[in-house]
Structures are given as structure tokens and as C-alpha cells.
Amino acid sequence: MNFKALNAAVVICGALVCSGAGAKELTIGFSQIGSESGWRAAETTVSKAEAKKRNINFKIADAQQKQENQIRAIRSFIAQGVDAIFLAPVVATGWNAVLREAKEAKIPVVLLDRDIDPSGKDLYLTAVTSDSVHEGKVAGEWLVKAVGSKSCNVVELQGTVGASVAANRKKGFEQGIAGHANLKIVRSQTGDFTRAKGKEVMESFIKADGGGKSICAVYAHNDDMMVGAIQAMKEAGLKPGSDVLTVSIDAVPDIFKAMAAGEANATVELTPDMAGPAFDAIIAYKAKGTTPPKWIQTASKLYTGADNPQAVYESKKDLGY
Ligand code: AHR
């Protein structure tokens, strides 16, 4: 890459987002997890659009949920000599060897939407993620308020086993309900962030409960699993959104559709635009040597039925997820 030209272009574009000529020559590889959820598909769509805005040559490798595919993709990006690698790590552990290879090849790595084990902290440049403990906490605190003083059996649908966001959202929710002995998590199992598994696991919870009548609330680590759980509850003759409270994470259009129909209660938004801030960090790093903060935190926002879910659905539905 012609760094001199890149530098000059960055100076010319000044305080504006340095897209166009300044970023033209960058090639970035993205090891994406797969398309397990609507949110994930949206992240891929938004990443492509953000790359296009900045004239970045963007290569996406879909790992179909498998860490070994992600490792293979990273090695291939290293062999191609890309300027940077984005990684959405399916699980938190097992990355150090391949990230060390990237570091030795002087290719900066940016984590998107999930973290890795702290032992790998020196092996990536920055992580663009939300505070996923906070997301779980917000969900738990919302439920505490919604339930009031009545006793409430909660069932939990966890994300992918070993994923940082699954562990954090569990921990945060437990913090959110801590000190409220009337709320109890009675069952908790992974639904792997997918609609199909969310439905399947919810069916098993309902069966184990002898019909689901003692389930007061469902907490799901993402909206897709909740959409599956809502289906399972309806098929079992339960009324999600009224008899059974729901709270989940992502804020994808379909959960707003369910909220507008009175079948879901709350969601915590996770922006699908993780790549935009990551591109900007890499452009500044490559052009001016600006080291980004170790954590670029994205915002989280709670939505409930009071937020005009139909209007939110209309505003989000064309975003491609
Ligand atoms: O890492 C972010 C999570 O991964 C999203 O909440 C979930 O939908 C996705 O699959």
C-alpha cells in the first residue's frame, strides 16, 4: 500500500470521516461467525455497506458457526497479506496461537461484537463491542420492575456455550435480579442463539413444567431465541407477553412485531454497526498511527411496549434483518 498517498489523503479530508481516497487501498478480511440470528445477518449487511462507503476492499469469510473455520480464514487472510483482520469470535478461548501469527505478520486484528479470553489481550488492537454484562443487567432490572412483589419463576435461554456474550448476559441478568428473592431462575439452557433451538428448548421447559403454567417469565440472550420461544408458548396454549413476560436482547425487527402484537415485552438494543467504528479505527491507525482505545463501546438501549413497537418495526424492517 502507498502509505504516503494514504497519509496525504487523510490530511486533505481533515476532520471528516476519512473515507474515499484515503481508505481506497485498504483490504480488510472479516472472519464472521455465520448467520445464526437476524442480528448476525444484519451485522454482515451493515459491514458491507460501511466498507463500501469507505472504498474498502472487504472480504468476508462465513465460518458457519465453527471456530476451526474462523482460524482457517484468519490464516488465509494472513497469507493474502491483508491490511487488517476483523474477527467476531464464536467462543472466547482458543485464539492465541492464530492471533500471535497475525501479530507476527504485523496485521492488526479488531474484535467485533464478542470478546476473547483476557490472556489474548495483547494480540488484538481493539474490540468494538457493547457492554454485554450491562445488557443482561438492564434486562434483569426491567423484569424486577415488571414483576413487582409477586413470586416469579424465570426460564433462561442462553446463547452459544463458550461465547463471551452468553456468559456476560447470564452474569448481568443475575446481577440485575440479585436481592429480589421473589424472582428465581428455575431453568437455564443454551438455545445457541437460533430461533429453532430457542423454540425446541422452550418446548422442553414447558414439558418439564407440566404445561408451563408456573413459568412467569422468559429471559433469552437474543431475540431470535425469544421469537422461537414465543412460538413454542403459543403452541402450548400460553400467552407470551401477558401471562408470561418476555425480555431479550438485540432489538431486531421481528421482536418489535411481536411486541406490537402484545406477545413480547422488552428488548435491549445491540447495534449491528460494529464495523463502522472498526473501519474508522483502522483507517486512523494505518494512516496516522493513532492507537484506538482497547475497547470501543457501543450503546445499549432498552425498548418496551411503551416505545411504539410498530413504528420501531417499520423503521427497522428495511435494514436487511
Ligand atoms: O455477539 C452478538 C450476538 O450474537 C447477538 O446478540 C446474537 O443475536 C448473535 O448471534
GROMACS .gro file of C-alpha atoms and ligand atoms in nm:
model
  331
    1MET     CA    1   0.000   0.000   0.000
    2ASN     CA    2   0.116   0.355  -0.071
    3PHE     CA    3   0.118   0.494   0.283
    4LYS     CA    4   0.241   0.834   0.165
    5ALA     CA    5  -0.059   0.879  -0.059
    6LEU     CA    6  -0.286   0.748   0.212
    7ASN     CA    7  -0.145   0.995   0.463
    8ALA     CA    8  -0.184   1.285   0.225
    9ALA     CA    9  -0.543   1.190   0.155
   10VAL     CA   10  -0.618   1.174   0.524
   11VAL     CA   11  -0.476   1.523   0.574
   12ILE     CA   12  -0.690   1.656   0.290
   13CYS     CA   13  -1.008   1.501   0.427
   14GLY     CA   14  -0.925   1.658   0.766
   15ALA     CA   15  -1.182   1.617   1.042
   16LEU     CA   16  -1.434   1.445   0.815
   17VAL     CA   17  -1.464   1.069   0.833
   18CYS     CA   18  -1.169   0.974   0.623
   19SER     CA   19  -1.336   0.769   0.359
   20GLY     CA   20  -1.300   0.778  -0.018
   21ALA     CA   21  -0.947   0.820  -0.148
   22GLY     CA   22  -0.793   0.793   0.198
   23ALA     CA   23  -0.915   0.442   0.256
   24LYS     CA   24  -0.929   0.324  -0.101
   25GLU     CA   25  -0.637   0.088  -0.089
   26LEU     CA   26  -0.718  -0.092   0.233
   27THR     CA   27  -0.802  -0.460   0.215
   28ILE     CA   28  -0.969  -0.599   0.525
   29GLY     CA   29  -1.069  -0.958   0.593
   30PHE     CA   30  -1.363  -1.034   0.823
   31SER     CA   31  -1.399  -1.374   0.985
   32GLN     CA   32  -1.773  -1.375   1.054
   33ILE     CA   33  -1.936  -1.642   1.272
   34GLY     CA   34  -2.219  -1.732   1.037
   35SER     CA   35  -2.583  -1.630   1.018
   36GLU     CA   36  -2.734  -1.784   1.329
   37SER     CA   37  -2.958  -1.485   1.401
   38GLY     CA   38  -3.128  -1.189   1.237
   39TRP     CA   39  -2.884  -0.968   1.422
   40ARG     CA   40  -2.584  -1.154   1.278
   41ALA     CA   41  -2.720  -1.128   0.923
   42ALA     CA   42  -2.773  -0.755   0.982
   43GLU     CA   43  -2.417  -0.713   1.104
   44THR     CA   44  -2.290  -0.870   0.781
   45THR     CA   45  -2.513  -0.645   0.568
   46VAL     CA   46  -2.419  -0.330   0.758
   47SER     CA   47  -2.046  -0.419   0.748
   48LYS     CA   48  -2.056  -0.449   0.369
   49ALA     CA   49  -2.234  -0.114   0.340
   50GLU     CA   50  -1.986   0.056   0.574
   51ALA     CA   51  -1.692  -0.090   0.377
   52LYS     CA   52  -1.842   0.039   0.053
   53LYS     CA   53  -1.884   0.390   0.197
   54ARG     CA   54  -1.512   0.395   0.273
   55ASN     CA   55  -1.400   0.225  -0.052
   56ILE     CA   56  -1.250  -0.063   0.140
   57ASN     CA   57  -1.182  -0.392  -0.031
   58PHE     CA   58  -1.372  -0.610   0.218
   59LYS     CA   59  -1.351  -0.989   0.223
   60ILE     CA   60  -1.597  -1.181   0.440
   61ALA     CA   61  -1.546  -1.545   0.536
   62ASP     CA   62  -1.855  -1.717   0.680
   63ALA     CA   63  -1.741  -1.973   0.940
   64GLN     CA   64  -2.078  -2.146   0.971
   65GLN     CA   65  -2.052  -2.137   1.350
   66LYS     CA   66  -1.723  -2.326   1.364
   67GLN     CA   67  -1.411  -2.193   1.533
   68GLU     CA   68  -1.185  -2.410   1.316
   69ASN     CA   69  -1.328  -2.237   1.007
   70GLN     CA   70  -1.257  -1.900   1.164
   71ILE     CA   71  -0.896  -1.999   1.237
   72ARG     CA   72  -0.856  -2.121   0.880
   73ALA     CA   73  -0.998  -1.794   0.745
   74ILE     CA   74  -0.761  -1.587   0.960
   75ARG     CA   75  -0.462  -1.788   0.831
   76SER     CA   76  -0.581  -1.735   0.476
   77PHE     CA   77  -0.614  -1.358   0.535
   78ILE     CA   78  -0.260  -1.355   0.676
   79ALA     CA   79  -0.132  -1.542   0.370
   80GLN     CA   80  -0.306  -1.288   0.145
   81GLY     CA   81  -0.133  -1.004   0.330
   82VAL     CA   82  -0.449  -0.809   0.414
   83ASP     CA   83  -0.413  -0.473   0.591
   84ALA     CA   84  -0.630  -0.575   0.887
   85ILE     CA   85  -0.846  -0.859   1.011
   86PHE     CA   86  -1.185  -0.829   1.180
   87LEU     CA   87  -1.288  -1.123   1.395
   88ALA     CA   88  -1.626  -1.197   1.555
   89PRO     CA   89  -1.510  -1.480   1.782
   90VAL     CA   90  -1.769  -1.756   1.814
   91VAL     CA   91  -1.622  -1.859   2.150
   92ALA     CA   92  -1.387  -1.678   2.387
   93THR     CA   93  -1.096  -1.923   2.410
   94GLY     CA   94  -0.856  -2.087   2.166
   95TRP     CA   95  -0.742  -1.782   1.967
   96ASN     CA   96  -0.397  -1.703   2.100
   97ALA     CA   97  -0.191  -1.910   1.854
   98VAL     CA   98  -0.354  -1.774   1.538
   99LEU     CA   99  -0.367  -1.417   1.671
  100ARG     CA  100   0.003  -1.441   1.751
  101GLU     CA  101   0.059  -1.537   1.384
  102ALA     CA  102  -0.132  -1.224   1.278
  103LYS     CA  103   0.073  -1.013   1.516
  104GLU     CA  104   0.399  -1.157   1.385
  105ALA     CA  105   0.280  -1.071   1.032
  106LYS     CA  106   0.210  -0.715   1.162
  107ILE     CA  107  -0.158  -0.739   1.072
  108PRO     CA  108  -0.379  -0.564   1.327
  109VAL     CA  109  -0.684  -0.756   1.445
  110VAL     CA  110  -1.009  -0.596   1.559
  111LEU     CA  111  -1.264  -0.796   1.755
  112LEU     CA  112  -1.626  -0.734   1.663
  113ASP     CA  113  -1.925  -0.786   1.894
  114ARG     CA  114  -1.766  -1.056   2.115
  115ASP     CA  115  -1.460  -1.074   2.336
  116ILE     CA  116  -1.185  -1.328   2.379
  117ASP     CA  117  -1.022  -1.460   2.692
  118PRO     CA  118  -0.811  -1.190   2.870
  119SER     CA  119  -0.492  -1.394   2.807
  120GLY     CA  120  -0.516  -1.280   2.443
  121LYS     CA  121  -0.544  -0.911   2.527
  122ASP     CA  122  -0.211  -0.811   2.372
  123LEU     CA  123  -0.290  -0.994   2.050
  124TYR     CA  124  -0.555  -0.761   1.912
  125LEU     CA  125  -0.566  -0.388   1.854
  126THR     CA  126  -0.914  -0.305   1.978
  127ALA     CA  127  -1.256  -0.460   2.040
  128VAL     CA  128  -1.578  -0.299   1.918
  129THR     CA  129  -1.846  -0.444   2.145
  130SER     CA  130  -2.131  -0.349   2.371
  131ASP     CA  131  -2.113  -0.398   2.746
  132SER     CA  132  -2.286  -0.736   2.746
  133VAL     CA  133  -2.289  -0.766   3.125
  134HIS     CA  134  -2.477  -0.435   3.130
  135GLU     CA  135  -2.726  -0.564   2.870
  136GLY     CA  136  -2.811  -0.860   3.094
  137LYS     CA  137  -2.835  -0.632   3.395
  138VAL     CA  138  -3.074  -0.396   3.216
  139ALA     CA  139  -3.290  -0.695   3.121
  140GLY     CA  140  -3.292  -0.822   3.481
  141GLU     CA  141  -3.372  -0.481   3.627
  142TRP     CA  142  -3.658  -0.436   3.382
  143LEU     CA  143  -3.802  -0.772   3.488
  144VAL     CA  144  -3.771  -0.688   3.858
  145LYS     CA  145  -3.985  -0.377   3.799
  146ALA     CA  146  -4.233  -0.552   3.573
  147VAL     CA  147  -4.289  -0.836   3.821
  148GLY     CA  148  -4.323  -0.622   4.134
  149SER     CA  149  -4.361  -0.818   4.455
  150LYS     CA  150  -4.519  -1.137   4.318
  151SER     CA  151  -4.313  -1.453   4.303
  152CYS     CA  152  -4.181  -1.531   3.956
  153ASN     CA  153  -4.019  -1.842   3.807
  154VAL     CA  154  -3.789  -1.738   3.525
  155VAL     CA  155  -3.658  -1.962   3.249
  156GLU     CA  156  -3.345  -1.860   3.064
  157LEU     CA  157  -3.237  -1.932   2.706
  158GLN     CA  158  -2.862  -1.893   2.689
  159GLY     CA  159  -2.653  -1.809   2.386
  160THR     CA  160  -2.377  -2.026   2.242
  161VAL     CA  161  -2.181  -2.214   2.508
  162GLY     CA  162  -1.836  -2.057   2.547
  163ALA     CA  163  -1.931  -1.726   2.380
  164SER     CA  164  -1.834  -1.419   2.583
  165VAL     CA  165  -2.175  -1.260   2.533
  166ALA     CA  166  -2.357  -1.568   2.665
  167ALA     CA  167  -2.150  -1.575   2.984
  168ASN     CA  168  -2.180  -1.199   3.029
  169ARG     CA  169  -2.552  -1.174   2.962
  170LYS     CA  170  -2.612  -1.451   3.214
  171LYS     CA  171  -2.393  -1.280   3.474
  172GLY     CA  172  -2.551  -0.939   3.413
  173PHE     CA  173  -2.906  -1.072   3.442
  174GLU     CA  174  -2.820  -1.243   3.769
  175GLN     CA  175  -2.683  -0.911   3.893
  176GLY     CA  176  -3.000  -0.735   3.780
  177ILE     CA  177  -3.230  -0.963   3.978
  178ALA     CA  178  -2.995  -1.002   4.277
  179GLY     CA  179  -3.159  -0.916   4.607
  180HIS     CA  180  -3.509  -0.992   4.474
  181ALA     CA  181  -3.579  -1.334   4.621
  182ASN     CA  182  -3.923  -1.341   4.457
  183LEU     CA  183  -3.752  -1.392   4.117
  184LYS     CA  184  -3.588  -1.727   4.065
  185ILE     CA  185  -3.420  -1.872   3.756
  186VAL     CA  186  -3.569  -2.222   3.758
  187ARG     CA  187  -3.432  -2.349   3.427
  188SER     CA  188  -3.144  -2.234   3.208
  189GLN     CA  189  -3.017  -2.393   2.889
  190THR     CA  190  -2.845  -2.297   2.567
  191GLY     CA  191  -3.051  -2.232   2.256
  192ASP     CA  192  -2.733  -2.146   2.060
  193PHE     CA  193  -2.870  -1.803   1.956
  194THR     CA  194  -3.104  -1.960   1.697
  195ARG     CA  195  -3.480  -1.946   1.657
  196ALA     CA  196  -3.512  -2.320   1.600
  197LYS     CA  197  -3.320  -2.412   1.915
  198GLY     CA  198  -3.491  -2.140   2.117
  199LYS     CA  199  -3.823  -2.300   2.025
  200GLU     CA  200  -3.700  -2.651   2.094
  201VAL     CA  201  -3.558  -2.565   2.436
  202MET     CA  202  -3.869  -2.368   2.531
  203GLU     CA  203  -4.082  -2.669   2.439
  204SER     CA  204  -3.870  -2.881   2.672
  205PHE     CA  205  -3.905  -2.622   2.952
  206ILE     CA  206  -4.283  -2.622   2.909
  207LYS     CA  207  -4.294  -3.001   2.909
  208ALA     CA  208  -4.073  -3.027   3.219
  209ASP     CA  209  -4.304  -2.780   3.391
  210GLY     CA  210  -4.610  -2.990   3.306
  211GLY     CA  211  -4.759  -2.731   3.070
  212GLY     CA  212  -4.574  -2.410   3.155
  213LYS     CA  213  -4.832  -2.265   3.393
  214SER     CA  214  -4.573  -2.198   3.662
  215ILE     CA  215  -4.341  -2.010   3.423
  216CYS     CA  216  -4.377  -1.639   3.489
  217ALA     CA  217  -4.106  -1.501   3.260
  218VAL     CA  218  -3.860  -1.592   2.984
  219TYR     CA  219  -3.520  -1.427   2.952
  220ALA     CA  220  -3.341  -1.500   2.624
  221HIS     CA  221  -2.987  -1.392   2.538
  222ASN     CA  222  -3.112  -1.287   2.194
  223ASP     CA  223  -3.438  -1.200   2.020
  224ASP     CA  224  -3.424  -1.488   1.775
  225MET     CA  225  -3.438  -1.745   2.053
  226MET     CA  226  -3.723  -1.544   2.205
  227VAL     CA  227  -3.917  -1.547   1.877
  228GLY     CA  228  -3.880  -1.927   1.878
  229ALA     CA  229  -3.985  -1.942   2.244
  230ILE     CA  230  -4.292  -1.727   2.174
  231GLN     CA  231  -4.396  -1.975   1.907
  232ALA     CA  232  -4.350  -2.265   2.150
  233MET     CA  233  -4.557  -2.088   2.417
  234LYS     CA  234  -4.839  -2.010   2.175
  235GLU     CA  235  -4.848  -2.370   2.055
  236ALA     CA  236  -4.871  -2.482   2.419
  237GLY     CA  237  -5.169  -2.252   2.477
  238LEU     CA  238  -4.974  -1.998   2.685
  239LYS     CA  239  -4.996  -1.624   2.632
  240PRO     CA  240  -4.647  -1.473   2.594
  241GLY     CA  241  -4.641  -1.100   2.662
  242SER     CA  242  -4.926  -1.119   2.914
  243ASP     CA  243  -4.929  -1.449   3.113
  244VAL     CA  244  -4.557  -1.498   3.054
  245LEU     CA  245  -4.333  -1.189   3.047
  246THR     CA  246  -4.050  -1.177   2.796
  247VAL     CA  247  -3.722  -0.989   2.785
  248SER     CA  248  -3.440  -1.045   2.538
  249ILE     CA  249  -3.151  -0.872   2.362
  250ASP     CA  250  -3.074  -0.737   2.010
  251ALA     CA  251  -3.381  -0.528   1.909
  252VAL     CA  252  -3.430  -0.698   1.571
  253PRO     CA  253  -3.744  -0.608   1.372
  254ASP     CA  254  -3.926  -0.934   1.448
  255ILE     CA  255  -3.924  -0.875   1.821
  256PHE     CA  256  -4.093  -0.538   1.765
  257LYS     CA  257  -4.354  -0.714   1.553
  258ALA     CA  258  -4.414  -0.948   1.850
  259MET     CA  259  -4.422  -0.652   2.089
  260ALA     CA  260  -4.673  -0.471   1.868
  261ALA     CA  261  -4.890  -0.786   1.878
  262GLY     CA  262  -4.865  -0.793   2.260
  263GLU     CA  263  -4.662  -1.115   2.254
  264ALA     CA  264  -4.328  -0.978   2.380
  265ASN     CA  265  -4.246  -0.716   2.640
  266ALA     CA  266  -3.892  -0.584   2.624
  267THR     CA  267  -3.563  -0.597   2.436
  268VAL     CA  268  -3.220  -0.438   2.480
  269GLU     CA  269  -3.077  -0.299   2.158
  270LEU     CA  270  -2.741  -0.410   2.021
  271THR     CA  271  -2.633  -0.211   1.718
  272PRO     CA  272  -2.543  -0.420   1.413
  273ASP     CA  273  -2.293  -0.149   1.315
  274MET     CA  274  -1.978  -0.277   1.478
  275ALA     CA  275  -1.775  -0.248   1.156
  276GLY     CA  276  -1.819   0.129   1.107
  277PRO     CA  277  -1.623   0.224   1.422
  278ALA     CA  278  -1.377  -0.058   1.348
  279PHE     CA  279  -1.305   0.074   0.997
  280ASP     CA  280  -1.253   0.425   1.133
  281ALA     CA  281  -1.012   0.295   1.397
  282ILE     CA  282  -0.810   0.102   1.138
  283ILE     CA  283  -0.801   0.392   0.893
  284ALA     CA  284  -0.665   0.626   1.163
  285TYR     CA  285  -0.421   0.361   1.283
  286LYS     CA  286  -0.286   0.289   0.936
  287ALA     CA  287  -0.271   0.648   0.822
  288LYS     CA  288  -0.155   0.828   1.133
  289GLY     CA  289  -0.050   0.558   1.377
  290THR     CA  290  -0.334   0.653   1.609
  291THR     CA  291  -0.381   0.374   1.860
  292PRO     CA  292  -0.750   0.331   1.936
  293PRO     CA  293  -0.875   0.264   2.289
  294LYS     CA  294  -0.863  -0.107   2.374
  295TRP     CA  295  -1.244  -0.110   2.392
  296ILE     CA  296  -1.472   0.087   2.161
  297GLN     CA  297  -1.803   0.051   2.339
  298THR     CA  298  -2.132   0.063   2.151
  299ALA     CA  299  -2.453   0.182   2.316
  300SER     CA  300  -2.730  -0.036   2.462
  301LYS     CA  301  -3.089   0.083   2.482
  302LEU     CA  302  -3.394  -0.073   2.643
  303TYR     CA  303  -3.719  -0.084   2.443
  304THR     CA  304  -4.055  -0.179   2.589
  305GLY     CA  305  -4.413  -0.181   2.468
  306ALA     CA  306  -4.426   0.190   2.561
  307ASP     CA  307  -4.185   0.273   2.276
  308ASN     CA  308  -4.433   0.237   1.991
  309PRO     CA  309  -4.305  -0.101   1.873
  310GLN     CA  310  -4.498  -0.087   1.546
  311ALA     CA  311  -4.319   0.236   1.449
  312VAL     CA  312  -3.981   0.092   1.550
  313TYR     CA  313  -4.058  -0.219   1.345
  314GLU     CA  314  -4.141  -0.004   1.041
  315SER     CA  315  -3.820   0.194   1.081
  316LYS     CA  316  -3.600  -0.116   1.115
  317LYS     CA  317  -3.757  -0.366   0.880
  318ASP     CA  318  -3.582  -0.242   0.566
  319LEU     CA  319  -3.236  -0.256   0.715
  320GLY     CA  320  -3.198  -0.608   0.589
  321TYR     CA  321  -3.255  -0.804   0.908
  322AHR     O1  322  -2.245  -1.143   1.965
  322AHR     C1  323  -2.370  -1.085   1.948
  322AHR     C2  324  -2.477  -1.189   1.948
  322AHR     O2  325  -2.452  -1.286   1.852
  322AHR     C3  326  -2.616  -1.138   1.919
  322AHR     O3  327  -2.685  -1.093   2.029
  322AHR     C4  328  -2.679  -1.264   1.868
  322AHR     O4  329  -2.802  -1.245   1.807
  322AHR     C5  330  -2.572  -1.309   1.779
  322AHR     O5  331  -2.585  -1.427   1.724
   0.00000   0.00000   0.00000
